[in-house]
XYZ file of C-alpha atoms in Angstrom:
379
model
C -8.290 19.668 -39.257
C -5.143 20.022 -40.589
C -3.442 21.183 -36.928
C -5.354 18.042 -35.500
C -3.934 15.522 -38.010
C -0.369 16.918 -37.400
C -0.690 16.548 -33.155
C -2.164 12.898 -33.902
C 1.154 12.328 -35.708
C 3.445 13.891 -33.125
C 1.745 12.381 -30.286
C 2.349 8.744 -32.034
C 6.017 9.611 -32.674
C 6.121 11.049 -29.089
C 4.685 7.827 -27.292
C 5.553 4.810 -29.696
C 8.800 5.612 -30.989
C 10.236 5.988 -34.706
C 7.910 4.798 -37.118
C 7.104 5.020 -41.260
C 4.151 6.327 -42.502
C 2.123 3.371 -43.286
C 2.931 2.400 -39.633
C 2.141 5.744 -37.954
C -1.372 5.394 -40.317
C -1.939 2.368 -38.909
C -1.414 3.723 -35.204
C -3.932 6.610 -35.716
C -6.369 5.575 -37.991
C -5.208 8.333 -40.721
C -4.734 7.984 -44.750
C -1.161 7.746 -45.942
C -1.985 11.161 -47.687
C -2.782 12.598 -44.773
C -0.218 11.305 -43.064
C 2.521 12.237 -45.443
C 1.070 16.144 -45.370
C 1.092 16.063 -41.356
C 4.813 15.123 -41.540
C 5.753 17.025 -44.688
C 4.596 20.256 -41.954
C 5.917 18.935 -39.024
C 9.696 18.401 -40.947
C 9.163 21.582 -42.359
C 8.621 23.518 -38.795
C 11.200 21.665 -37.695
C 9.387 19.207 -34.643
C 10.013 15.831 -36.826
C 12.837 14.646 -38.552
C 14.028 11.794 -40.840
C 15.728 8.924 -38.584
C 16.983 6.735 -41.624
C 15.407 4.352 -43.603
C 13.964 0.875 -43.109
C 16.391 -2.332 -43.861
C 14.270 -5.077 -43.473
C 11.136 -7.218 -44.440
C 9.931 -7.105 -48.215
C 9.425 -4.587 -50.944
C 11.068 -1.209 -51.043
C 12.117 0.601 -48.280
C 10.533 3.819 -46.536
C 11.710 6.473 -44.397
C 11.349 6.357 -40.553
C 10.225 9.820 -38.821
C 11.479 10.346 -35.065
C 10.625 13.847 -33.057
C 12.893 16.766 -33.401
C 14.280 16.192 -29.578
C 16.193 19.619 -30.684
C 13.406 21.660 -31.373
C 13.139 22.867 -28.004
C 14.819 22.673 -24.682
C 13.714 23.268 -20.695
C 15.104 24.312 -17.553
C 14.953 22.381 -14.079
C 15.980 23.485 -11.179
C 15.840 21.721 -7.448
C 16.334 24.148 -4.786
C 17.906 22.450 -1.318
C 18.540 23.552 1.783
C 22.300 22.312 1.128
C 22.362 22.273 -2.678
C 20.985 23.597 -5.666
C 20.192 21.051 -8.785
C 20.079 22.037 -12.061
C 19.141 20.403 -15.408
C 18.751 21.071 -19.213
C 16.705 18.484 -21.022
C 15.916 18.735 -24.423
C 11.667 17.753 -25.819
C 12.771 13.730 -25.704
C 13.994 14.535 -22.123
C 17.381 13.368 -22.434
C 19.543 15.987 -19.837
C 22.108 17.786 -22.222
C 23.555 19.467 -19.148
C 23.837 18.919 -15.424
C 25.002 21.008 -12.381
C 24.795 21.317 -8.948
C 25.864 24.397 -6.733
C 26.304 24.458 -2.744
C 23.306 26.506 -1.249
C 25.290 28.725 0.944
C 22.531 31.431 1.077
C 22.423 32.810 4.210
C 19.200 35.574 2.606
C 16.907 35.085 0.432
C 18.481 37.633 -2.449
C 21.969 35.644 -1.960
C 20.031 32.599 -2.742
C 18.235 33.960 -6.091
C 21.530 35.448 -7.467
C 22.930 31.290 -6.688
C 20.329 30.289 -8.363
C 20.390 32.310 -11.734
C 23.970 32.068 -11.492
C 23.848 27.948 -11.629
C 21.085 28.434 -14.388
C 22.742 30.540 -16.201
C 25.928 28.525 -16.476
C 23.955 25.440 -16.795
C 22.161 26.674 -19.496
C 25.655 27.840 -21.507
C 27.043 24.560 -20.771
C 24.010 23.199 -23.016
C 25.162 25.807 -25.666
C 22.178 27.952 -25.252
C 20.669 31.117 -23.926
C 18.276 31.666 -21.271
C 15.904 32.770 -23.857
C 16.185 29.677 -25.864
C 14.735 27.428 -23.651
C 10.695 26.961 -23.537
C 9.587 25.778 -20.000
C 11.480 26.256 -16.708
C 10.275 24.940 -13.525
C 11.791 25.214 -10.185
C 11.480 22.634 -7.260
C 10.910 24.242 -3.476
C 10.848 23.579 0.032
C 7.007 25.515 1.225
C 4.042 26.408 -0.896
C 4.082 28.698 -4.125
C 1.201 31.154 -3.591
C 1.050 32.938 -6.908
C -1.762 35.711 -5.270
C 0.494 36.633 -2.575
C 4.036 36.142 -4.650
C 5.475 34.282 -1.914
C 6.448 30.668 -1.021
C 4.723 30.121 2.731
C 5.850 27.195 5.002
C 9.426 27.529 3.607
C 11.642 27.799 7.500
C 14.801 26.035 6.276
C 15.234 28.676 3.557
C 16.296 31.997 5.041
C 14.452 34.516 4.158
C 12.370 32.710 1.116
C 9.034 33.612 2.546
C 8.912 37.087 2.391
C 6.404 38.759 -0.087
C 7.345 39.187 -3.695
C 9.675 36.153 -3.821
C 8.216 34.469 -7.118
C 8.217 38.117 -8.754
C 12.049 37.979 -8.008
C 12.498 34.561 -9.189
C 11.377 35.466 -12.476
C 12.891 38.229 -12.758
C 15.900 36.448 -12.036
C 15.560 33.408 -14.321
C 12.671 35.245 -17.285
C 9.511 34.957 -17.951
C 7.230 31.568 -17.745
C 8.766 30.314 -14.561
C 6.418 27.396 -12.562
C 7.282 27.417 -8.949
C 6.447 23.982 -7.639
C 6.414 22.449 -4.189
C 9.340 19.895 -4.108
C 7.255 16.890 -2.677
C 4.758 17.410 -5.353
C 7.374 17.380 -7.981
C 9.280 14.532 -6.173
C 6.135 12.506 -6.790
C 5.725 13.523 -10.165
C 9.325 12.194 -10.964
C 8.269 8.269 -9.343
C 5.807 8.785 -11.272
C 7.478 9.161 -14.480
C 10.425 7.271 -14.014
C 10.429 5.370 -10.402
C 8.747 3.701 -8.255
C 5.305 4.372 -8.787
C 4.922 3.624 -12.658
C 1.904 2.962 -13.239
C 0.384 3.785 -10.167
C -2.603 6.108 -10.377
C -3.011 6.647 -6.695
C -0.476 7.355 -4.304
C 1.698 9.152 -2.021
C 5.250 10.403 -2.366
C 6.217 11.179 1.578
C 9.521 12.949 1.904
C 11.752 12.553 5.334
C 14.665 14.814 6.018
C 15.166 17.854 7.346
C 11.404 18.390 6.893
C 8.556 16.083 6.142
C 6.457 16.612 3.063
C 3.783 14.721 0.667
C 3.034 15.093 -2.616
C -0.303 13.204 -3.693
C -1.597 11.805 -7.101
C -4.800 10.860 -7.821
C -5.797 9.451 -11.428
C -2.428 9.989 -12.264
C -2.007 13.820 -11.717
C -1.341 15.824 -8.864
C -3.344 16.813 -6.050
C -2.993 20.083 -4.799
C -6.022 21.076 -2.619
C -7.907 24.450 -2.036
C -4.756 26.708 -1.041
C -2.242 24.427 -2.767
C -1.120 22.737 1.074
C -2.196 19.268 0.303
C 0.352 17.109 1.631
C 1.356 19.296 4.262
C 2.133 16.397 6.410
C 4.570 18.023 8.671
C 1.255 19.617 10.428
C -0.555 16.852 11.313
C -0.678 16.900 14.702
C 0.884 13.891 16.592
C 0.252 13.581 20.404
C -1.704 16.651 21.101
C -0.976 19.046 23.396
C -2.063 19.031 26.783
C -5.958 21.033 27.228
C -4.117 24.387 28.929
C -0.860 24.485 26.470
C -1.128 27.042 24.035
C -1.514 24.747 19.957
C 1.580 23.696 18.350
C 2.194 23.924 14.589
C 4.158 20.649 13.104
C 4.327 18.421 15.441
C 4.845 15.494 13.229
C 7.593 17.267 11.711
C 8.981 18.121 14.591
C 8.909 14.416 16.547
C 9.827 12.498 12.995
C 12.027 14.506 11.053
C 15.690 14.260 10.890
C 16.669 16.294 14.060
C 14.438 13.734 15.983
C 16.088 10.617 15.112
C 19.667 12.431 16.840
C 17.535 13.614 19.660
C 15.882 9.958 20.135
C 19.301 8.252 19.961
C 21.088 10.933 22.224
C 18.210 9.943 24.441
C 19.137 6.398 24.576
C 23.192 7.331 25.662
C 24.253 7.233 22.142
C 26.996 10.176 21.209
C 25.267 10.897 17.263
C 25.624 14.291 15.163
C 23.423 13.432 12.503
C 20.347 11.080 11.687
C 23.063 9.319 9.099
C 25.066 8.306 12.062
C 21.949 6.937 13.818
C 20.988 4.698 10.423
C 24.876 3.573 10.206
C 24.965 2.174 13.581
C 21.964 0.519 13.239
C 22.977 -1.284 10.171
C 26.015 -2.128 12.553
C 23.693 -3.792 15.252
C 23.681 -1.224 17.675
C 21.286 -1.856 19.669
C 20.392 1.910 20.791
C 20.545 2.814 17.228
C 17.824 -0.094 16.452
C 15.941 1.112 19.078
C 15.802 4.944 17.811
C 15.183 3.501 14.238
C 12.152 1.531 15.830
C 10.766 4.643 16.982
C 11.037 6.651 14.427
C 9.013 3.940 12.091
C 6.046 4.250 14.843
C 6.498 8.036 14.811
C 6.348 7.719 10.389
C 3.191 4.969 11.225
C 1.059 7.430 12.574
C 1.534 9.507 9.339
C 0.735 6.963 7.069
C -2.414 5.248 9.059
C -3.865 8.822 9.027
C -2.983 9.341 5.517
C -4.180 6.158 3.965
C -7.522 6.675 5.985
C -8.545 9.999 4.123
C -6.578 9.342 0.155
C -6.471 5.345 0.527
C -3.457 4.976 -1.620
C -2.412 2.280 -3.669
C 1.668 2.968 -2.891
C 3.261 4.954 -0.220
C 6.754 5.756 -1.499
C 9.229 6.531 0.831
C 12.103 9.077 0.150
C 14.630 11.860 1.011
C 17.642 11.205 3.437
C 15.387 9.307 6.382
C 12.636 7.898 4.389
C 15.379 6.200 1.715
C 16.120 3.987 4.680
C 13.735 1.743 3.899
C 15.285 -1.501 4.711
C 15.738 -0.463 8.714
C 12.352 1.299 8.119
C 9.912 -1.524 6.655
C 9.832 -4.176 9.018
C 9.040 -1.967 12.521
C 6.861 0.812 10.205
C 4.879 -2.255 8.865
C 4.617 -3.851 12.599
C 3.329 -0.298 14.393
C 0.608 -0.139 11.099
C -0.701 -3.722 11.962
C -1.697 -2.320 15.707
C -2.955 0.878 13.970
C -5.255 0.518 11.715
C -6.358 -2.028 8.919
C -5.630 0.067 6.064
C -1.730 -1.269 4.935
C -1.212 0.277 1.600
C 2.070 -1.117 0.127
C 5.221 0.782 1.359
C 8.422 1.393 -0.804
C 11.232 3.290 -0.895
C 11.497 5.557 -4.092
C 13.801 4.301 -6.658
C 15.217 8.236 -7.738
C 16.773 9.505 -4.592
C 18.018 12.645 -4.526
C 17.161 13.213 -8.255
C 13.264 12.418 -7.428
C 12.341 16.363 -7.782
C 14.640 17.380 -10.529
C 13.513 14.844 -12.702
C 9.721 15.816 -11.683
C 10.849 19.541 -12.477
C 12.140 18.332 -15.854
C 8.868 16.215 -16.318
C 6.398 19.015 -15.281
C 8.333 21.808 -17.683
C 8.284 18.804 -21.001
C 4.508 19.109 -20.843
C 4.623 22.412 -21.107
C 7.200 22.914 -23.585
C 5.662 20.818 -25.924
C 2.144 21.795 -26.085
C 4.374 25.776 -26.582
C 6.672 24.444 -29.095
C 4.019 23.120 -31.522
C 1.747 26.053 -30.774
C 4.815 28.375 -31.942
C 5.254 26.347 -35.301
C 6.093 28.220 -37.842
C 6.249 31.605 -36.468
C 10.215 31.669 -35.986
């Protein structure tokens, strides 16, 4: 009883804010007694602390309690095709140190020792060890598949698929490591802190190099049987003909960024990348408008298939195609109306290229807290 009186207390402090103890006994139904013993332990073990006293309103005044943000601290990491994120946070989830590394990797081990290295460093910078923080999780292109120890469905990564990569990776950054897809985590952070506040059900969809999902239903993620839901990418837009051999990704290859260069080119314009393609359009270009329009009825098909089978409330659109949202909206919205009655709302995310780190950061908080008031006591 007593552990359960002292997580009804940190919870309140954790999701209201500062309070006194007549107010926190108030919030949870408590005595004062008992609420004075639950934060007599929890200042003791070092998860609460005194934030002042209060100044106002009548009789005497009495001593606000805040969580300990310092009584633990996690590890995110966001690993890119072209850049590695990193980010300490500490249990309030305020970042106390920040860092990003070009992702030069041209194997697999190159990339891990980038990886601990930026940790590492990121980690000092915070004036910690490795070993002092709680929860780590790291963001990824593919999916995790703890029985195999490998991330599958992971191309733009050299070498990142091959068996016994998530051993390595903890080895590399200790023990406790969650390996997450980065579309899942992505979602988690509109979730949290972007777009899709509030939203129970919906769809993160992620445009760039690749194409990926990450899906929430009830407010948590959705994974599926082999952890693939959301493999988007794979869905299987204009089939082959009846004698060609089947074709993996052919969404991802027909919508992703290499296709919106390839669609322009197509129309006589001289593009390198799908940046060019969005700058022109915002210019007028009219062959640039053009390969913009067809890329929204490519990313149509995607989302009339996907609102048929999860029916989401939101569709959030992000990474570096999908944040184009304003070129996007109007022709995406046009090719759904001729596709299908089901027009859940579209947006683009509000996080950008911080979507996944911040989900990282989320995802590892949950963790660390539940481990941090389990460990009470025992240091």
């Amino acid at each position: 009883m007593r552990e359960l009186n002292q997580r009804a207390v940190l919870e309140r402090l954790r999701d209201s804010g500062p309070a006194t103890r007549p107010q926190i006994a108030a919030d949870t139904g408590l005595s004062k007694p008992t609420v004075g013993q639950a934060l007599l332990d929890l200042e003791q073990h070092g998860l609460v602390r005194t934030a002042g006293r209060t100044i106002s309103g009548p009789g005497r005044s009495a001593v606000v309690y805040e969580v300990n943000p310092a009584a633990g601290h996690v590890l995110g990491i966001d690993i890119g095709r072209g850049l590695i994120r990193v980010a300490v946070a500490d249990l309030s989830g305020t970042v106390v140190a920040r860092l990003d590394a070009p992702n030069r990797a041209r194997s697999a081990g190159a990339l891990l020792q980038s990886v601990r290295a930026t940790a590492e460093d990121a980690v000092a910078r915070a004036g910690l060890r490795m070993a002092d923080v709680v929860s780590k999780v790291v963001s990824t292109p593919g999916v995790p598949d703890p029985r195999e120890g490998t991330v599958r469905r992971a191309p733009n990564l050299p070498g990142w698929e091959r068996k016994g990569l998530l051993n390595e990776l903890s080895s590399a950054l200790g023990p406790d490591v969650v390996v997450e897809n980065d579309a899942n985590l992505t979602a988690v952070g509109e979730y949290e802190a972007g777009a899709a506040r509030g939203v129970d059900v919906f769809v993160c969809v992620t445009v760039g190099t690749g194409i990926g999902m990450g899906i929430v239903v009830d407010g948590a993620l959705f994974r599926g049987a082999h952890g693939a839901a959301g493999e988007v990418g794979y869905l299987p837009y204009g089939w082959p003909p009846p004698d060609s051999p089947p074709r993996e990704g052919m969404l991802e290859s027909s919508a992703a960024g290499h296709s919106v260069v390839e669609m322009a080119a197509s129309r006589g314009l001289d593009v390198e990348t799908a940046k060019d393609v969005f700058r022109l359009a915002r210019e007028g270009d009219r062959r640039a408008l053009a390969a913009v329009d067809e890329e929204a009825t490519r990313l149509a098909f995607m989302v009339a298939s996907v609102a048929a089978v999860i029916d989401p409330a939101l569709v959030v659109l992000g990474g570096g195609i999908g944040k184009n949202t304003d070129l996007l909206a109007e022709p995406l919205t046009r090719a759904l109306t001729h596709a299908t009655p089901l027009r859940p709302v579209i947006v683009p995310g509000e996080l950008g290229e911080e979507a996944a780190l911040t989900g990282a950061i989320a995802t590892a908080l949950r963790t660390a807290r539940d481990v941090v008031f389990a460990r009470r006591g025992t240091g």
